[in-house]
Amino acid sequence: MVCTSLLLLLSVAFVQAAPAAPAKEETTLQKLEREISAIVEKVRPSVVRVHADDLTFSGVIYTKDGHVVTDASGIEHAVELRVTVGDRSFTADRMDADKRTGIAVIKISAKELMPASISAEGCKSGTQAIVVGNALGMPSCSSFCTIGGIGRSILVRGRKYENMLQMSAAVLPGDCGAFVADSAGRLVGLVQSAGAVETGDEKLVPAPAFAVPAAWVKFSADRIIKHGKMVRGWLGASLLPLSDAARSHLGLDAGVGAEVARVERESPARKAGLAARDILVSFDGQSVGDLDALQWKIAAVEEPTKVRIVFLHNGETKTVETQIELDPQK
Amino acid sequence: MGCEEIRDLLALYAGGESYDNERVAVEAHVAVCAACARELDQYREARANLAMLREGQAPPGTFKNLWSGVRADLFPQKAAPPRLAWFDTALRYAAVGMVGIAIGVLLHVTTRRDAGPVTAPMASQPSVNIASPVQPATFPNTSRGFIFRPRTSPALPRVEADGNFYLPRVESIPAGREKDF
């Protein structure tokens, strides 16, 4: 009896002492998969299909009122515009397009729309992103990618686009206007182009995909919705950052000055007397140095505005008052 | 555009006098063509040197002497003995003939039909506009008249577009840090 009790006690002790079987832990890859799927599901309702005559590509719902942002070149010559949201199809009206950013706004009369959440922070080189579009006409195709660079300039259909995001995504025909989402499912860009680049010896080499950054998508869309047409300021000059050596030679402070590379005909810059090789020193009372900031400042102009500019012409300092005009969108 | 066309635009570009489309074409080209980039630098240098010239009064008789020198350089054949009349006539007929042949060759090249599909292995797949940003409406399917056809590259075959799915092609990535305002 005693032996039996001892054996029972020992058995119980052994069972209690035995380690519990470890719970099955989720691997890093599984977590990543789950989170990517969640982002795609979050973004999917905001992605639409745009039909411009016989072309099909992508767009993103921008407001609950039915404003859709998409690529300007896709709808440029379209006679009939339609937008498919899920399994619902609507006739769309063209509002306007910003030829500088390549963003167009079209409008549908629809309810229960899910507008995209726009990222305020933007993204940087190395940001992980997910593209959700309509590759080859297949609804809500997604592709995981890395933002490989920001502030790129590209040439598409003979027009230069600046400040573009460079992406490693497998972007396919039909993805033009697709949603580029960050890890929180917010819009960081709108797909614009991809494909091959022609080199100097007329050979084609593969090129990455490019997207318009969310800040410029928001700028163009807000302006078009507010004014019913694209309204932005225009100086009519191209500027280059100045090297430290050139600054030192010209006696300018560190970070101050930009070289005028080109002046457009009949532009405010030409009327102010700016010419190629001049050095723009000050604009509207502020030193010129950060060209991105200056680009935003000029673009933000909503009506013809007088500003004072200071520039060096043949080594002589000139101070001129000129009027920033509205961009003719040529 | 090729180097020859770009070189015609370089002087205008260097002087800031080119149109938007010309400027974009030049920037795209010089970003990848070292020879044209060098030539552009030379134009810029020449322009900078010219900018240093100042107005002033030339000595009397300068332009008269200059022009007589130029004439002598331009028309040295005036002093040479006259050629035979029949030889000049033959030259004229030969020139007219050459022009006729050139027009014929140009017409043949611009109006000929393609021998077959460029991308036979992909013919059974759904055709997509992967390479050409220009839609079929711009290139009507007719053999009449002058039809511009984009050149195909053996390295990366283009797929004939039916225009169903749209994605513009990146033509070039300019290397400069120039920004438009």
PDB file of N, CA and C in Angstrom, chain A residues 279-325:
ATOM      1  N   ILE A 279      22.885  83.855 -61.601  1.00  0.00           N
ATOM      2  CA  ILE A 279      22.786  83.163 -60.309  1.00  0.00           C
ATOM      3  C   ILE A 279      21.644  83.799 -59.525  1.00  0.00           C
ATOM      4  N   LEU A 280      20.600  82.995 -59.268  1.00  0.00           N
ATOM      5  CA  LEU A 280      19.471  83.483 -58.479  1.00  0.00           C
ATOM      6  C   LEU A 280      19.859  83.394 -57.001  1.00  0.00           C
ATOM      7  N   VAL A 281      19.806  84.512 -56.316  1.00  0.00           N
ATOM      8  CA  VAL A 281      20.287  84.574 -54.929  1.00  0.00           C
ATOM      9  C   VAL A 281      19.134  84.620 -53.938  1.00  0.00           C
ATOM     10  N   SER A 282      18.109  85.392 -54.279  1.00  0.00           N
ATOM     11  CA  SER A 282      17.018  85.582 -53.323  1.00  0.00           C
ATOM     12  C   SER A 282      15.699  85.630 -54.070  1.00  0.00           C
ATOM     13  N   PHE A 283      14.657  85.060 -53.447  1.00  0.00           N
ATOM     14  CA  PHE A 283      13.329  85.040 -54.047  1.00  0.00           C
ATOM     15  C   PHE A 283      12.319  85.427 -52.977  1.00  0.00           C
ATOM     16  N   ASP A 284      11.610  86.495 -53.211  1.00  0.00           N
ATOM     17  CA  ASP A 284      10.570  86.959 -52.298  1.00  0.00           C
ATOM     18  C   ASP A 284      11.116  87.125 -50.870  1.00  0.00           C
ATOM     19  N   GLY A 285      12.305  87.693 -50.792  1.00  0.00           N
ATOM     20  CA  GLY A 285      12.871  88.009 -49.480  1.00  0.00           C
ATOM     21  C   GLY A 285      13.576  86.859 -48.790  1.00  0.00           C
ATOM     22  N   GLN A 286      13.609  85.701 -49.418  1.00  0.00           N
ATOM     23  CA  GLN A 286      14.272  84.546 -48.799  1.00  0.00           C
ATOM     24  C   GLN A 286      15.415  84.067 -49.685  1.00  0.00           C
ATOM     25  N   SER A 287      16.497  83.638 -49.033  1.00  0.00           N
ATOM     26  CA  SER A 287      17.645  83.135 -49.789  1.00  0.00           C
ATOM     27  C   SER A 287      17.257  81.884 -50.574  1.00  0.00           C
ATOM     28  N   VAL A 288      17.774  81.791 -51.797  1.00  0.00           N
ATOM     29  CA  VAL A 288      17.524  80.601 -52.626  1.00  0.00           C
ATOM     30  C   VAL A 288      18.630  79.593 -52.353  1.00  0.00           C
ATOM     31  N   GLY A 289      18.256  78.383 -52.037  1.00  0.00           N
ATOM     32  CA  GLY A 289      19.226  77.338 -51.786  1.00  0.00           C
ATOM     33  C   GLY A 289      18.593  75.972 -51.963  1.00  0.00           C
ATOM     34  N   ASP A 290      17.556  75.709 -51.195  1.00  0.00           N
ATOM     35  CA  ASP A 290      16.830  74.443 -51.293  1.00  0.00           C
ATOM     36  C   ASP A 290      15.849  74.534 -52.471  1.00  0.00           C
ATOM     37  N   LEU A 291      16.193  73.880 -53.576  1.00  0.00           N
ATOM     38  CA  LEU A 291      15.364  73.999 -54.781  1.00  0.00           C
ATOM     39  C   LEU A 291      14.001  73.335 -54.609  1.00  0.00           C
ATOM     40  N   ASP A 292      13.932  72.281 -53.789  1.00  0.00           N
ATOM     41  CA  ASP A 292      12.629  71.634 -53.545  1.00  0.00           C
ATOM     42  C   ASP A 292      11.679  72.619 -52.876  1.00  0.00           C
ATOM     43  N   ALA A 293      12.200  73.324 -51.868  1.00  0.00           N
ATOM     44  CA  ALA A 293      11.364  74.286 -51.146  1.00  0.00           C
ATOM     45  C   ALA A 293      10.911  75.406 -52.079  1.00  0.00           C
ATOM     46  N   LEU A 294      11.819  75.851 -52.962  1.00  0.00           N
ATOM     47  CA  LEU A 294      11.464  76.922 -53.899  1.00  0.00           C
ATOM     48  C   LEU A 294      10.399  76.446 -54.885  1.00  0.00           C
ATOM     49  N   GLN A 295      10.530  75.172 -55.293  1.00  0.00           N
ATOM     50  CA  GLN A 295       9.549  74.613 -56.235  1.00  0.00           C
ATOM     51  C   GLN A 295       8.143  74.610 -55.615  1.00  0.00           C
ATOM     52  N   TRP A 296       8.081  74.210 -54.353  1.00  0.00           N
ATOM     53  CA  TRP A 296       6.786  74.211 -53.650  1.00  0.00           C
ATOM     54  C   TRP A 296       6.260  75.638 -53.523  1.00  0.00           C
ATOM     55  N   LYS A 297       7.143  76.559 -53.191  1.00  0.00           N
ATOM     56  CA  LYS A 297       6.734  77.957 -52.957  1.00  0.00           C
ATOM     57  C   LYS A 297       6.131  78.558 -54.227  1.00  0.00           C
ATOM     58  N   ILE A 298       6.792  78.312 -55.360  1.00  0.00           N
ATOM     59  CA  ILE A 298       6.293  78.877 -56.617  1.00  0.00           C
ATOM     60  C   ILE A 298       5.017  78.162 -57.057  1.00  0.00           C
ATOM     61  N   ALA A 299       5.000  76.830 -56.908  1.00  0.00           N
ATOM     62  CA  ALA A 299       3.812  76.065 -57.312  1.00  0.00           C
ATOM     63  C   ALA A 299       2.592  76.477 -56.491  1.00  0.00           C
ATOM     64  N   ALA A 300       2.815  76.869 -55.246  1.00  0.00           N
ATOM     65  CA  ALA A 300       1.698  77.175 -54.347  1.00  0.00           C
ATOM     66  C   ALA A 300       0.960  78.454 -54.722  1.00  0.00           C
ATOM     67  N   VAL A 301       1.543  79.267 -55.614  1.00  0.00           N
ATOM     68  CA  VAL A 301       0.905  80.537 -56.000  1.00  0.00           C
ATOM     69  C   VAL A 301      -0.424  80.245 -56.715  1.00  0.00           C
ATOM     70  N   GLU A 302      -1.499  80.904 -56.253  1.00  0.00           N
ATOM     71  CA  GLU A 302      -2.827  80.636 -56.820  1.00  0.00           C
ATOM     72  C   GLU A 302      -3.349  81.774 -57.684  1.00  0.00           C
ATOM     73  N   GLU A 303      -2.689  82.898 -57.651  1.00  0.00           N
ATOM     74  CA  GLU A 303      -3.055  84.019 -58.517  1.00  0.00           C
ATOM     75  C   GLU A 303      -1.786  84.829 -58.795  1.00  0.00           C
ATOM     76  N   PRO A 304      -1.739  85.567 -59.929  1.00  0.00           N
ATOM     77  CA  PRO A 304      -0.523  86.329 -60.246  1.00  0.00           C
ATOM     78  C   PRO A 304      -0.068  87.159 -59.047  1.00  0.00           C
ATOM     79  N   THR A 305       1.191  86.971 -58.677  1.00  0.00           N
ATOM     80  CA  THR A 305       1.708  87.581 -57.448  1.00  0.00           C
ATOM     81  C   THR A 305       3.050  88.252 -57.724  1.00  0.00           C
ATOM     82  N   LYS A 306       3.207  89.484 -57.225  1.00  0.00           N
ATOM     83  CA  LYS A 306       4.474  90.190 -57.421  1.00  0.00           C
ATOM     84  C   LYS A 306       5.483  89.746 -56.358  1.00  0.00           C
ATOM     85  N   VAL A 307       6.690  89.473 -56.797  1.00  0.00           N
ATOM     86  CA  VAL A 307       7.761  89.099 -55.865  1.00  0.00           C
ATOM     87  C   VAL A 307       9.026  89.858 -56.263  1.00  0.00           C
ATOM     88  N   ARG A 308       9.911  89.981 -55.312  1.00  0.00           N
ATOM     89  CA  ARG A 308      11.195  90.635 -55.588  1.00  0.00           C
ATOM     90  C   ARG A 308      12.263  89.550 -55.683  1.00  0.00           C
ATOM     91  N   ILE A 309      13.035  89.581 -56.751  1.00  0.00           N
ATOM     92  CA  ILE A 309      14.116  88.606 -56.886  1.00  0.00           C
ATOM     93  C   ILE A 309      15.456  89.328 -56.975  1.00  0.00           C
ATOM     94  N   VAL A 310      16.466  88.676 -56.437  1.00  0.00           N
ATOM     95  CA  VAL A 310      17.834  89.212 -56.508  1.00  0.00           C
ATOM     96  C   VAL A 310      18.686  88.179 -57.240  1.00  0.00           C
ATOM     97  N   PHE A 311      19.434  88.639 -58.251  1.00  0.00           N
ATOM     98  CA  PHE A 311      20.270  87.691 -58.981  1.00  0.00           C
ATOM     99  C   PHE A 311      21.561  88.367 -59.449  1.00  0.00           C
ATOM    100  N   LEU A 312      22.543  87.522 -59.768  1.00  0.00           N
ATOM    101  CA  LEU A 312      23.824  88.010 -60.277  1.00  0.00           C
ATOM    102  C   LEU A 312      23.824  87.837 -61.786  1.00  0.00           C
ATOM    103  N   HIS A 313      24.102  88.943 -62.501  1.00  0.00           N
ATOM    104  CA  HIS A 313      24.161  88.906 -63.961  1.00  0.00           C
ATOM    105  C   HIS A 313      25.509  89.489 -64.373  1.00  0.00           C
ATOM    106  N   ASN A 314      26.354  88.633 -64.968  1.00  0.00           N
ATOM    107  CA  ASN A 314      27.725  89.045 -65.330  1.00  0.00           C
ATOM    108  C   ASN A 314      28.464  89.663 -64.138  1.00  0.00           C
ATOM    109  N   GLY A 315      28.256  89.062 -62.964  1.00  0.00           N
ATOM    110  CA  GLY A 315      28.949  89.518 -61.771  1.00  0.00           C
ATOM    111  C   GLY A 315      28.314  90.724 -61.093  1.00  0.00           C
ATOM    112  N   GLU A 316      27.253  91.260 -61.714  1.00  0.00           N
ATOM    113  CA  GLU A 316      26.591  92.450 -61.160  1.00  0.00           C
ATOM    114  C   GLU A 316      25.301  92.026 -60.451  1.00  0.00           C
ATOM    115  N   THR A 317      25.078  92.552 -59.242  1.00  0.00           N
ATOM    116  CA  THR A 317      23.870  92.193 -58.493  1.00  0.00           C
ATOM    117  C   THR A 317      22.698  93.038 -58.977  1.00  0.00           C
ATOM    118  N   LYS A 318      21.580  92.326 -59.286  1.00  0.00           N
ATOM    119  CA  LYS A 318      20.390  93.039 -59.749  1.00  0.00           C
ATOM    120  C   LYS A 318      19.216  92.674 -58.849  1.00  0.00           C
ATOM    121  N   THR A 319      18.417  93.659 -58.520  1.00  0.00           N
ATOM    122  CA  THR A 319      17.199  93.429 -57.745  1.00  0.00           C
ATOM    123  C   THR A 319      16.019  93.865 -58.606  1.00  0.00           C
ATOM    124  N   VAL A 320      15.122  92.930 -58.868  1.00  0.00           N
ATOM    125  CA  VAL A 320      14.018  93.195 -59.803  1.00  0.00           C
ATOM    126  C   VAL A 320      12.710  92.721 -59.182  1.00  0.00           C
ATOM    127  N   GLU A 321      11.656  93.468 -59.448  1.00  0.00           N
ATOM    128  CA  GLU A 321      10.323  93.011 -59.035  1.00  0.00           C
ATOM    129  C   GLU A 321       9.644  92.398 -60.252  1.00  0.00           C
ATOM    130  N   THR A 322       9.186  91.178 -60.101  1.00  0.00           N
ATOM    131  CA  THR A 322       8.512  90.510 -61.214  1.00  0.00           C
ATOM    132  C   THR A 322       7.235  89.863 -60.714  1.00  0.00           C
ATOM    133  N   GLN A 323       6.418  89.423 -61.662  1.00  0.00           N
ATOM    134  CA  GLN A 323       5.129  88.839 -61.281  1.00  0.00           C
ATOM    135  C   GLN A 323       5.107  87.350 -61.603  1.00  0.00           C
ATOM    136  N   ILE A 324       4.909  86.527 -60.586  1.00  0.00           N
ATOM    137  CA  ILE A 324       4.756  85.088 -60.815  1.00  0.00           C
ATOM    138  C   ILE A 324       3.376  84.871 -61.431  1.00  0.00           C
ATOM    139  N   GLU A 325       3.366  84.262 -62.622  1.00  0.00           N
ATOM    140  CA  GLU A 325       2.106  84.059 -63.338  1.00  0.00           C
ATOM    141  C   GLU A 325       1.566  82.667 -63.053  1.00  0.00           C
TER     142      GLU A 325
END
